[in-house]
Amino acid sequence: MADRQGQFITFEGPEGSGKTTQALLLTERLQADGLTVVRTREPGGTATGEYIREILQHGRSGETVCAEAELLLFSASRAQLVTQVIRPALERGEWVVCDRFFDSTTAYQAYGQGFDLDKVENIHQFAVGSTVPQCTFLLDIAVSESLCRMQRRNAEQQTAPDRFEREALAFHESVYAGYHALARRHPERIRVVDATRPIHDIADRIWEELNDVLTRTG
Ligand code: Z5A
């Protein structure tokens, strides 16, 4: 891995699937290999993006954000992150590990909320241009199990569920189906990993899959 130019890697999956945990472990492993890694997240990762995150997840504007505005705000946060953080890091030859990226919008806003898939993908193209991940790990966990994990975490940390966690079960099932449809469409980029295994087994699997993707893409 150590002699490789910077690569762009993303983590996707339902809430509580372990994206943040695995993004951190992969970052540490790459760094231990001597690589410079930028770890970031969506929505957020820039000052503008973090403001947008507050509006979207915690109702900071004090009014209901309509679904169209929500889709565009996720995309706006992404455009800022690509321009300010991801593209410059890749141009410097660094690695980027991002917790969620445009597949989240496809899964949540197109498959979950029912926006037209082609329109959503055109917005992705406008927001990110050619800055597309080389490899995406889809952390696979049944909806019921991911919701249990989130409830457990909220109870432990005494936090309230956010707006997305309060969505109906049918919404989460559509998001899950959407992720798997994406994985079938992009088998060369999206690797599905069983997220119900112990944390370090998953990390080892991700490492193997990453090596495989990079070997195949040269
Ligand atoms: N959203 C959208 O609609 N459209 C978009 O374009 C984008 C996002 C970008 C962002 O939330 C919300 O925005 C999200 C989608 C929507 N909806 N929700 N909810 P976020 O990014 O802040 O939150 P999240 O994606 O739901 O992440 P999370 O809650 O932090 O979960 P996670 O990162 O996948 O998991 P984790 O934090 O690593 O782990 C969760 C818990 O499980 C924690 O207690 C761990 O210790 C535990 N865990 C992790 N791995 C394991 C294993 N293997 N076994 C057992 N327990 C584990």
PDB file of C-alpha atoms and ligand atoms in Angstrom:
ATOM      1  CA  MET A   1       0.000   0.000   0.000  1.00  0.00           C
ATOM      2  CA  ALA A   2       2.830   2.345   0.989  1.00  0.00           C
ATOM      3  CA  ASP A   3       4.001   3.122  -2.562  1.00  0.00           C
ATOM      4  CA  ARG A   4       0.505   4.064  -3.751  1.00  0.00           C
ATOM      5  CA  GLN A   5      -0.669   7.510  -4.798  1.00  0.00           C
ATOM      6  CA  GLY A   6      -3.572   8.822  -2.750  1.00  0.00           C
ATOM      7  CA  GLN A   7      -6.860   6.976  -3.075  1.00  0.00           C
ATOM      8  CA  PHE A   8     -10.371   8.076  -2.201  1.00  0.00           C
ATOM      9  CA  ILE A   9     -12.244   5.576  -0.005  1.00  0.00           C
ATOM     10  CA  THR A  10     -15.772   5.931   1.362  1.00  0.00           C
ATOM     11  CA  PHE A  11     -17.858   4.109   3.953  1.00  0.00           C
ATOM     12  CA  GLU A  12     -21.579   3.635   3.528  1.00  0.00           C
ATOM     13  CA  GLY A  13     -24.396   1.833   5.269  1.00  0.00           C
ATOM     14  CA  PRO A  14     -27.336   2.309   7.568  1.00  0.00           C
ATOM     15  CA  GLU A  15     -27.042   4.181  10.846  1.00  0.00           C
ATOM     16  CA  GLY A  16     -25.183   2.206  13.455  1.00  0.00           C
ATOM     17  CA  SER A  17     -23.569  -0.096  10.890  1.00  0.00           C
ATOM     18  CA  GLY A  18     -20.089   0.830  12.150  1.00  0.00           C
ATOM     19  CA  LYS A  19     -18.940   3.302   9.489  1.00  0.00           C
ATOM     20  CA  THR A  20     -17.272   5.684  11.916  1.00  0.00           C
ATOM     21  CA  THR A  21     -15.570   2.824  13.776  1.00  0.00           C
ATOM     22  CA  GLN A  22     -14.242   1.234  10.576  1.00  0.00           C
ATOM     23  CA  ALA A  23     -13.234   4.534   8.945  1.00  0.00           C
ATOM     24  CA  LEU A  24     -11.088   5.237  11.997  1.00  0.00           C
ATOM     25  CA  LEU A  25      -9.516   1.758  12.043  1.00  0.00           C
ATOM     26  CA  LEU A  26      -8.703   1.886   8.331  1.00  0.00           C
ATOM     27  CA  THR A  27      -7.202   5.361   8.716  1.00  0.00           C
ATOM     28  CA  GLU A  28      -4.976   4.122  11.545  1.00  0.00           C
ATOM     29  CA  ARG A  29      -3.878   1.113   9.505  1.00  0.00           C
ATOM     30  CA  LEU A  30      -2.998   3.232   6.472  1.00  0.00           C
ATOM     31  CA  GLN A  31      -1.125   5.674   8.689  1.00  0.00           C
ATOM     32  CA  ALA A  32       0.792   2.786  10.253  1.00  0.00           C
ATOM     33  CA  ASP A  33       1.834   1.947   6.668  1.00  0.00           C
ATOM     34  CA  GLY A  34       3.393   5.415   6.458  1.00  0.00           C
ATOM     35  CA  LEU A  35       0.615   7.074   4.453  1.00  0.00           C
ATOM     36  CA  THR A  36      -0.857  10.526   4.977  1.00  0.00           C
ATOM     37  CA  VAL A  37      -4.602  10.163   5.410  1.00  0.00           C
ATOM     38  CA  VAL A  38      -7.351  12.753   5.648  1.00  0.00           C
ATOM     39  CA  ARG A  39     -10.406  11.364   7.461  1.00  0.00           C
ATOM     40  CA  THR A  40     -13.600  13.280   7.051  1.00  0.00           C
ATOM     41  CA  ARG A  41     -17.374  12.887   7.107  1.00  0.00           C
ATOM     42  CA  GLU A  42     -20.657  13.913   5.574  1.00  0.00           C
ATOM     43  CA  PRO A  43     -22.595  16.008   6.044  1.00  0.00           C
ATOM     44  CA  GLY A  44     -19.821  18.155   7.486  1.00  0.00           C
ATOM     45  CA  GLY A  45     -16.048  18.137   7.218  1.00  0.00           C
ATOM     46  CA  THR A  46     -15.835  21.889   6.548  1.00  0.00           C
ATOM     47  CA  ALA A  47     -17.150  24.867   8.533  1.00  0.00           C
ATOM     48  CA  THR A  48     -19.937  25.294   5.969  1.00  0.00           C
ATOM     49  CA  GLY A  49     -20.705  21.580   5.992  1.00  0.00           C
ATOM     50  CA  GLU A  50     -20.897  21.474   9.795  1.00  0.00           C
ATOM     51  CA  TYR A  51     -23.433  24.340   9.748  1.00  0.00           C
ATOM     52  CA  ILE A  52     -25.438  22.386   7.193  1.00  0.00           C
ATOM     53  CA  ARG A  53     -25.239  19.294   9.416  1.00  0.00           C
ATOM     54  CA  GLU A  54     -26.707  21.290  12.309  1.00  0.00           C
ATOM     55  CA  ILE A  55     -29.599  22.427  10.114  1.00  0.00           C
ATOM     56  CA  LEU A  56     -30.295  18.967   8.748  1.00  0.00           C
ATOM     57  CA  GLN A  57     -29.908  16.789  11.792  1.00  0.00           C
ATOM     58  CA  HIS A  58     -30.807  19.048  14.651  1.00  0.00           C
ATOM     59  CA  GLY A  59     -33.321  21.453  13.103  1.00  0.00           C
ATOM     60  CA  ARG A  60     -31.034  24.444  13.721  1.00  0.00           C
ATOM     61  CA  SER A  61     -33.052  26.703  11.373  1.00  0.00           C
ATOM     62  CA  GLY A  62     -36.130  26.230  13.568  1.00  0.00           C
ATOM     63  CA  GLU A  63     -38.335  25.230  10.652  1.00  0.00           C
ATOM     64  CA  THR A  64     -38.988  22.027   8.756  1.00  0.00           C
ATOM     65  CA  VAL A  65     -36.566  21.708   5.854  1.00  0.00           C
ATOM     66  CA  CYS A  66     -38.492  20.512   2.789  1.00  0.00           C
ATOM     67  CA  ALA A  67     -37.249  17.351   1.094  1.00  0.00           C
ATOM     68  CA  GLU A  68     -35.976  19.212  -1.985  1.00  0.00           C
ATOM     69  CA  ALA A  69     -33.951  21.642   0.132  1.00  0.00           C
ATOM     70  CA  GLU A  70     -32.631  18.733   2.178  1.00  0.00           C
ATOM     71  CA  LEU A  71     -31.316  16.934  -0.901  1.00  0.00           C
ATOM     72  CA  LEU A  72     -29.632  20.121  -2.108  1.00  0.00           C
ATOM     73  CA  LEU A  73     -28.158  20.858   1.323  1.00  0.00           C
ATOM     74  CA  PHE A  74     -26.540  17.408   1.480  1.00  0.00           C
ATOM     75  CA  SER A  75     -25.162  18.070  -1.993  1.00  0.00           C
ATOM     76  CA  ALA A  76     -24.010  21.571  -1.060  1.00  0.00           C
ATOM     77  CA  SER A  77     -22.122  20.205   1.934  1.00  0.00           C
ATOM     78  CA  ARG A  78     -20.528  17.642  -0.385  1.00  0.00           C
ATOM     79  CA  ALA A  79     -19.530  20.211  -3.021  1.00  0.00           C
ATOM     80  CA  GLN A  80     -17.804  22.278  -0.338  1.00  0.00           C
ATOM     81  CA  LEU A  81     -16.043  19.213   1.091  1.00  0.00           C
ATOM     82  CA  VAL A  82     -14.807  18.111  -2.325  1.00  0.00           C
ATOM     83  CA  THR A  83     -13.560  21.564  -3.268  1.00  0.00           C
ATOM     84  CA  GLN A  84     -11.990  22.454   0.029  1.00  0.00           C
ATOM     85  CA  VAL A  85     -10.745  19.143   1.414  1.00  0.00           C
ATOM     86  CA  ILE A  86     -10.997  16.028  -0.757  1.00  0.00           C
ATOM     87  CA  ARG A  87      -9.727  17.212  -4.134  1.00  0.00           C
ATOM     88  CA  PRO A  88      -6.781  19.185  -2.706  1.00  0.00           C
ATOM     89  CA  ALA A  89      -5.750  16.210  -0.548  1.00  0.00           C
ATOM     90  CA  LEU A  90      -5.848  13.834  -3.528  1.00  0.00           C
ATOM     91  CA  GLU A  91      -3.877  16.339  -5.599  1.00  0.00           C
ATOM     92  CA  ARG A  92      -1.211  16.352  -2.873  1.00  0.00           C
ATOM     93  CA  GLY A  93      -1.066  12.557  -3.212  1.00  0.00           C
ATOM     94  CA  GLU A  94      -2.743  11.955   0.161  1.00  0.00           C
ATOM     95  CA  TRP A  95      -5.404   9.374   0.952  1.00  0.00           C
ATOM     96  CA  VAL A  96      -8.946  10.357   1.861  1.00  0.00           C
ATOM     97  CA  VAL A  97     -11.286   8.254   3.997  1.00  0.00           C
ATOM     98  CA  CYS A  98     -14.808   9.654   4.095  1.00  0.00           C
ATOM     99  CA  ASP A  99     -17.705   8.562   6.335  1.00  0.00           C
ATOM    100  CA  ARG A 100     -20.640   8.708   3.823  1.00  0.00           C
ATOM    101  CA  PHE A 101     -20.556  10.323   0.369  1.00  0.00           C
ATOM    102  CA  PHE A 102     -22.924  10.526  -2.607  1.00  0.00           C
ATOM    103  CA  ASP A 103     -24.197   6.961  -2.279  1.00  0.00           C
ATOM    104  CA  SER A 104     -25.905   8.129   0.941  1.00  0.00           C
ATOM    105  CA  THR A 105     -27.937  10.663  -1.021  1.00  0.00           C
ATOM    106  CA  THR A 106     -28.850   8.017  -3.584  1.00  0.00           C
ATOM    107  CA  ALA A 107     -29.890   5.583  -0.853  1.00  0.00           C
ATOM    108  CA  TYR A 108     -31.724   8.024   1.451  1.00  0.00           C
ATOM    109  CA  GLN A 109     -33.113  10.649  -0.911  1.00  0.00           C
ATOM    110  CA  ALA A 110     -33.673   8.633  -4.125  1.00  0.00           C
ATOM    111  CA  TYR A 111     -34.536   5.170  -2.772  1.00  0.00           C
ATOM    112  CA  GLY A 112     -35.745   6.290   0.671  1.00  0.00           C
ATOM    113  CA  GLN A 113     -37.677   9.422  -0.198  1.00  0.00           C
ATOM    114  CA  GLY A 114     -38.496   8.604  -3.787  1.00  0.00           C
ATOM    115  CA  PHE A 115     -36.683  11.328  -5.729  1.00  0.00           C
ATOM    116  CA  ASP A 116     -35.979  10.463  -9.348  1.00  0.00           C
ATOM    117  CA  LEU A 117     -32.710   8.513  -9.550  1.00  0.00           C
ATOM    118  CA  ASP A 118     -31.430  10.188 -12.727  1.00  0.00           C
ATOM    119  CA  LYS A 119     -32.060  13.652 -11.324  1.00  0.00           C
ATOM    120  CA  VAL A 120     -30.261  12.775  -8.102  1.00  0.00           C
ATOM    121  CA  GLU A 121     -27.284  11.400 -10.035  1.00  0.00           C
ATOM    122  CA  ASN A 122     -27.129  14.578 -12.138  1.00  0.00           C
ATOM    123  CA  ILE A 123     -26.913  16.574  -8.925  1.00  0.00           C
ATOM    124  CA  HIS A 124     -24.034  14.329  -7.770  1.00  0.00           C
ATOM    125  CA  GLN A 125     -22.224  15.002 -11.022  1.00  0.00           C
ATOM    126  CA  PHE A 126     -22.701  18.756 -10.579  1.00  0.00           C
ATOM    127  CA  ALA A 127     -21.527  18.659  -6.944  1.00  0.00           C
ATOM    128  CA  VAL A 128     -18.444  16.429  -7.249  1.00  0.00           C
ATOM    129  CA  GLY A 129     -17.423  16.413 -10.918  1.00  0.00           C
ATOM    130  CA  SER A 130     -14.870  13.677 -11.450  1.00  0.00           C
ATOM    131  CA  THR A 131     -14.019  13.256  -7.757  1.00  0.00           C
ATOM    132  CA  VAL A 132     -15.498   9.796  -7.340  1.00  0.00           C
ATOM    133  CA  PRO A 133     -14.371   7.189  -4.776  1.00  0.00           C
ATOM    134  CA  GLN A 134     -12.084   4.408  -5.996  1.00  0.00           C
ATOM    135  CA  CYS A 135     -13.499   2.100  -3.376  1.00  0.00           C
ATOM    136  CA  THR A 136     -16.623   2.128  -1.201  1.00  0.00           C
ATOM    137  CA  PHE A 137     -17.315  -0.215   1.699  1.00  0.00           C
ATOM    138  CA  LEU A 138     -20.991  -0.906   2.260  1.00  0.00           C
ATOM    139  CA  LEU A 139     -21.385  -2.113   5.837  1.00  0.00           C
ATOM    140  CA  ASP A 140     -24.197  -4.596   5.673  1.00  0.00           C
ATOM    141  CA  ILE A 141     -26.511  -4.995   8.644  1.00  0.00           C
ATOM    142  CA  ALA A 142     -30.235  -5.743   8.842  1.00  0.00           C
ATOM    143  CA  VAL A 143     -32.376  -2.699   9.563  1.00  0.00           C
ATOM    144  CA  SER A 144     -33.752  -4.172  12.800  1.00  0.00           C
ATOM    145  CA  GLU A 145     -30.242  -4.794  14.107  1.00  0.00           C
ATOM    146  CA  SER A 146     -28.938  -1.356  13.152  1.00  0.00           C
ATOM    147  CA  LEU A 147     -31.888   0.317  14.880  1.00  0.00           C
ATOM    148  CA  CYS A 148     -31.216  -1.791  18.012  1.00  0.00           C
ATOM    149  CA  ARG A 149     -27.590  -0.619  18.013  1.00  0.00           C
ATOM    150  CA  MET A 150     -28.682   3.009  17.755  1.00  0.00           C
ATOM    151  CA  GLN A 151     -31.206   2.596  20.586  1.00  0.00           C
ATOM    152  CA  ARG A 152     -28.518   1.006  22.747  1.00  0.00           C
ATOM    153  CA  ARG A 153     -26.099   3.826  21.996  1.00  0.00           C
ATOM    154  CA  ASN A 154     -28.703   6.526  22.662  1.00  0.00           C
ATOM    155  CA  ALA A 155     -29.530   4.887  26.001  1.00  0.00           C
ATOM    156  CA  GLU A 156     -25.845   4.592  26.993  1.00  0.00           C
ATOM    157  CA  GLN A 157     -25.044   8.159  26.011  1.00  0.00           C
ATOM    158  CA  GLN A 158     -28.435   9.521  27.103  1.00  0.00           C
ATOM    159  CA  THR A 159     -28.969  11.145  23.702  1.00  0.00           C
ATOM    160  CA  ALA A 160     -32.249  11.488  21.813  1.00  0.00           C
ATOM    161  CA  PRO A 161     -32.696   9.864  18.398  1.00  0.00           C
ATOM    162  CA  ASP A 162     -32.031  12.331  15.565  1.00  0.00           C
ATOM    163  CA  ARG A 163     -34.510  13.133  12.810  1.00  0.00           C
ATOM    164  CA  PHE A 164     -33.385  10.282  10.559  1.00  0.00           C
ATOM    165  CA  GLU A 165     -33.453   7.694  13.331  1.00  0.00           C
ATOM    166  CA  ARG A 166     -37.102   8.650  13.975  1.00  0.00           C
ATOM    167  CA  GLU A 167     -38.127   7.803  10.385  1.00  0.00           C
ATOM    168  CA  ALA A 168     -40.542   4.875   9.871  1.00  0.00           C
ATOM    169  CA  LEU A 169     -39.235   1.340   9.462  1.00  0.00           C
ATOM    170  CA  ALA A 170     -40.389   1.275   5.808  1.00  0.00           C
ATOM    171  CA  PHE A 171     -38.094   4.215   5.050  1.00  0.00           C
ATOM    172  CA  HIS A 172     -35.072   2.402   6.510  1.00  0.00           C
ATOM    173  CA  GLU A 173     -35.986  -0.762   4.548  1.00  0.00           C
ATOM    174  CA  SER A 174     -36.065   1.286   1.317  1.00  0.00           C
ATOM    175  CA  VAL A 175     -32.676   2.799   2.138  1.00  0.00           C
ATOM    176  CA  TYR A 176     -31.280  -0.688   2.750  1.00  0.00           C
ATOM    177  CA  ALA A 177     -32.699  -1.945  -0.565  1.00  0.00           C
ATOM    178  CA  GLY A 178     -31.260   1.135  -2.271  1.00  0.00           C
ATOM    179  CA  TYR A 179     -27.764   0.439  -0.986  1.00  0.00           C
ATOM    180  CA  HIS A 180     -27.908  -3.104  -2.282  1.00  0.00           C
ATOM    181  CA  ALA A 181     -29.187  -1.944  -5.662  1.00  0.00           C
ATOM    182  CA  LEU A 182     -26.202   0.402  -5.821  1.00  0.00           C
ATOM    183  CA  ALA A 183     -23.806  -2.418  -4.921  1.00  0.00           C
ATOM    184  CA  ARG A 184     -25.224  -4.534  -7.752  1.00  0.00           C
ATOM    185  CA  ARG A 185     -24.811  -1.644 -10.203  1.00  0.00           C
ATOM    186  CA  HIS A 186     -21.225  -0.882  -9.168  1.00  0.00           C
ATOM    187  CA  PRO A 187     -19.661  -4.203  -8.138  1.00  0.00           C
ATOM    188  CA  GLU A 188     -16.179  -3.024  -9.074  1.00  0.00           C
ATOM    189  CA  ARG A 189     -16.337  -0.033  -6.701  1.00  0.00           C
ATOM    190  CA  ILE A 190     -18.719  -1.047  -3.902  1.00  0.00           C
ATOM    191  CA  ARG A 191     -17.674  -3.932  -1.662  1.00  0.00           C
ATOM    192  CA  VAL A 192     -20.325  -5.319   0.674  1.00  0.00           C
ATOM    193  CA  VAL A 193     -18.945  -6.285   4.079  1.00  0.00           C
ATOM    194  CA  ASP A 194     -20.824  -8.180   6.805  1.00  0.00           C
ATOM    195  CA  ALA A 195     -21.155  -5.575   9.564  1.00  0.00           C
ATOM    196  CA  THR A 196     -22.438  -8.000  12.194  1.00  0.00           C
ATOM    197  CA  ARG A 197     -19.024  -9.601  12.761  1.00  0.00           C
ATOM    198  CA  PRO A 198     -16.674  -8.527  15.568  1.00  0.00           C
ATOM    199  CA  ILE A 199     -15.140  -5.102  14.915  1.00  0.00           C
ATOM    200  CA  HIS A 200     -11.571  -6.306  14.260  1.00  0.00           C
ATOM    201  CA  ASP A 201     -12.706  -9.120  11.914  1.00  0.00           C
ATOM    202  CA  ILE A 202     -14.531  -6.514   9.840  1.00  0.00           C
ATOM    203  CA  ALA A 203     -11.434  -4.307   9.789  1.00  0.00           C
ATOM    204  CA  ASP A 204      -9.322  -7.250   8.527  1.00  0.00           C
ATOM    205  CA  ARG A 205     -11.885  -8.010   5.811  1.00  0.00           C
ATOM    206  CA  ILE A 206     -11.898  -4.381   4.695  1.00  0.00           C
ATOM    207  CA  TRP A 207      -8.104  -4.408   4.473  1.00  0.00           C
ATOM    208  CA  GLU A 208      -8.198  -7.538   2.280  1.00  0.00           C
ATOM    209  CA  GLU A 209     -10.927  -6.091   0.064  1.00  0.00           C
ATOM    210  CA  LEU A 210      -9.042  -2.825  -0.331  1.00  0.00           C
ATOM    211  CA  ASN A 211      -5.907  -4.650  -1.434  1.00  0.00           C
ATOM    212  CA  ASP A 212      -7.997  -6.606  -3.927  1.00  0.00           C
ATOM    213  CA  VAL A 213      -9.641  -3.471  -5.369  1.00  0.00           C
ATOM    214  CA  LEU A 214      -6.311  -1.690  -5.695  1.00  0.00           C
ATOM    215  CA  THR A 215      -4.671  -4.698  -7.340  1.00  0.00           C
ATOM    216  CA  ARG A 216      -7.487  -4.920  -9.878  1.00  0.00           C
ATOM    217  CA  THR A 217      -7.487  -1.204 -10.669  1.00  0.00           C
ATOM    218  CA  GLY A 218      -3.698  -1.148 -10.955  1.00  0.00           C
TER     219      GLY A 218
HETATM  220  N1  Z5A B   1     -27.952  11.373   5.170  1.00  0.00           N
HETATM  221  C1  Z5A B   1     -28.823  11.518   4.099  1.00  0.00           C
HETATM  222  O1  Z5A B   1     -30.026  11.326   4.261  1.00  0.00           O
HETATM  223  N2  Z5A B   1     -28.322  11.871   2.890  1.00  0.00           N
HETATM  224  C2  Z5A B   1     -27.002  12.114   2.678  1.00  0.00           C
HETATM  225  O2  Z5A B   1     -26.610  12.440   1.568  1.00  0.00           O
HETATM  226  C3  Z5A B   1     -26.102  11.972   3.799  1.00  0.00           C
HETATM  227  C4  Z5A B   1     -26.614  11.593   5.020  1.00  0.00           C
HETATM  228  C5  Z5A B   1     -24.633  12.224   3.614  1.00  0.00           C
HETATM  229  C6  Z5A B   1     -26.204  11.332   9.029  1.00  0.00           C
HETATM  230  O3  Z5A B   1     -26.002  10.735  10.196  1.00  0.00           O
HETATM  231  C7  Z5A B   1     -27.667  11.119   8.668  1.00  0.00           C
HETATM  232  O4  Z5A B   1     -27.869  11.830   7.458  1.00  0.00           O
HETATM  233  C8  Z5A B   1     -27.913   9.672   8.367  1.00  0.00           C
HETATM  234  C9  Z5A B   1     -28.192   9.619   6.868  1.00  0.00           C
HETATM  235  C10 Z5A B   1     -28.480  11.009   6.488  1.00  0.00           C
HETATM  236  N3  Z5A B   1     -29.061   9.174   8.972  1.00  0.00           N
HETATM  237  N4  Z5A B   1     -29.168   8.797  10.113  1.00  0.00           N
HETATM  238  N5  Z5A B   1     -29.406   8.474  11.170  1.00  0.00           N
HETATM  239  P1  Z5A B   1     -24.569  10.459  10.788  1.00  0.00           P
HETATM  240  O5  Z5A B   1     -23.571  10.305   9.709  1.00  0.00           O
HETATM  241  O6  Z5A B   1     -24.305  11.407  11.867  1.00  0.00           O
HETATM  242  O7  Z5A B   1     -24.938   9.145  11.507  1.00  0.00           O
HETATM  243  P2  Z5A B   1     -24.907   7.711  10.980  1.00  0.00           P
HETATM  244  O8  Z5A B   1     -24.523   7.582   9.599  1.00  0.00           O
HETATM  245  O9  Z5A B   1     -26.200   7.164  11.337  1.00  0.00           O
HETATM  246  O10 Z5A B   1     -23.652   7.200  11.747  1.00  0.00           O
HETATM  247  P3  Z5A B   1     -23.573   6.675  13.203  1.00  0.00           P
HETATM  248  O11 Z5A B   1     -24.828   6.798  13.933  1.00  0.00           O
HETATM  249  O12 Z5A B   1     -22.408   7.353  13.828  1.00  0.00           O
HETATM  250  O13 Z5A B   1     -23.310   5.163  12.907  1.00  0.00           O
HETATM  251  P4  Z5A B   1     -22.021   4.479  12.266  1.00  0.00           P
HETATM  252  O14 Z5A B   1     -20.935   5.482  12.035  1.00  0.00           O
HETATM  253  O15 Z5A B   1     -22.401   3.652  11.130  1.00  0.00           O
HETATM  254  O16 Z5A B   1     -21.590   3.484  13.409  1.00  0.00           O
HETATM  255  P5  Z5A B   1     -20.527   3.677  14.613  1.00  0.00           P
HETATM  256  O17 Z5A B   1     -20.661   5.035  15.220  1.00  0.00           O
HETATM  257  O18 Z5A B   1     -19.200   3.250  14.191  1.00  0.00           O
HETATM  258  O19 Z5A B   1     -21.097   2.566  15.580  1.00  0.00           O
HETATM  259  C11 Z5A B   1     -22.419   2.656  16.117  1.00  0.00           C
HETATM  260  C12 Z5A B   1     -22.493   1.839  17.424  1.00  0.00           C
HETATM  261  O20 Z5A B   1     -22.346   0.459  17.115  1.00  0.00           O
HETATM  262  C13 Z5A B   1     -21.365   2.189  18.419  1.00  0.00           C
HETATM  263  O21 Z5A B   1     -21.886   2.081  19.695  1.00  0.00           O
HETATM  264  C14 Z5A B   1     -20.321   1.117  18.132  1.00  0.00           C
HETATM  265  O22 Z5A B   1     -19.496   0.859  19.219  1.00  0.00           O
HETATM  266  C15 Z5A B   1     -21.192  -0.073  17.775  1.00  0.00           C
HETATM  267  N6  Z5A B   1     -20.544  -0.991  16.825  1.00  0.00           N
HETATM  268  C16 Z5A B   1     -19.795  -0.672  15.734  1.00  0.00           C
HETATM  269  N7  Z5A B   1     -19.375  -1.772  15.101  1.00  0.00           N
HETATM  270  C17 Z5A B   1     -19.869  -2.819  15.794  1.00  0.00           C
HETATM  271  C18 Z5A B   1     -19.782  -4.239  15.626  1.00  0.00           C
HETATM  272  N8  Z5A B   1     -19.110  -4.803  14.623  1.00  0.00           N
HETATM  273  N9  Z5A B   1     -20.415  -5.003  16.523  1.00  0.00           N
HETATM  274  C19 Z5A B   1     -21.107  -4.458  17.555  1.00  0.00           C
HETATM  275  N10 Z5A B   1     -21.233  -3.124  17.781  1.00  0.00           N
HETATM  276  C20 Z5A B   1     -20.617  -2.312  16.900  1.00  0.00           C
END
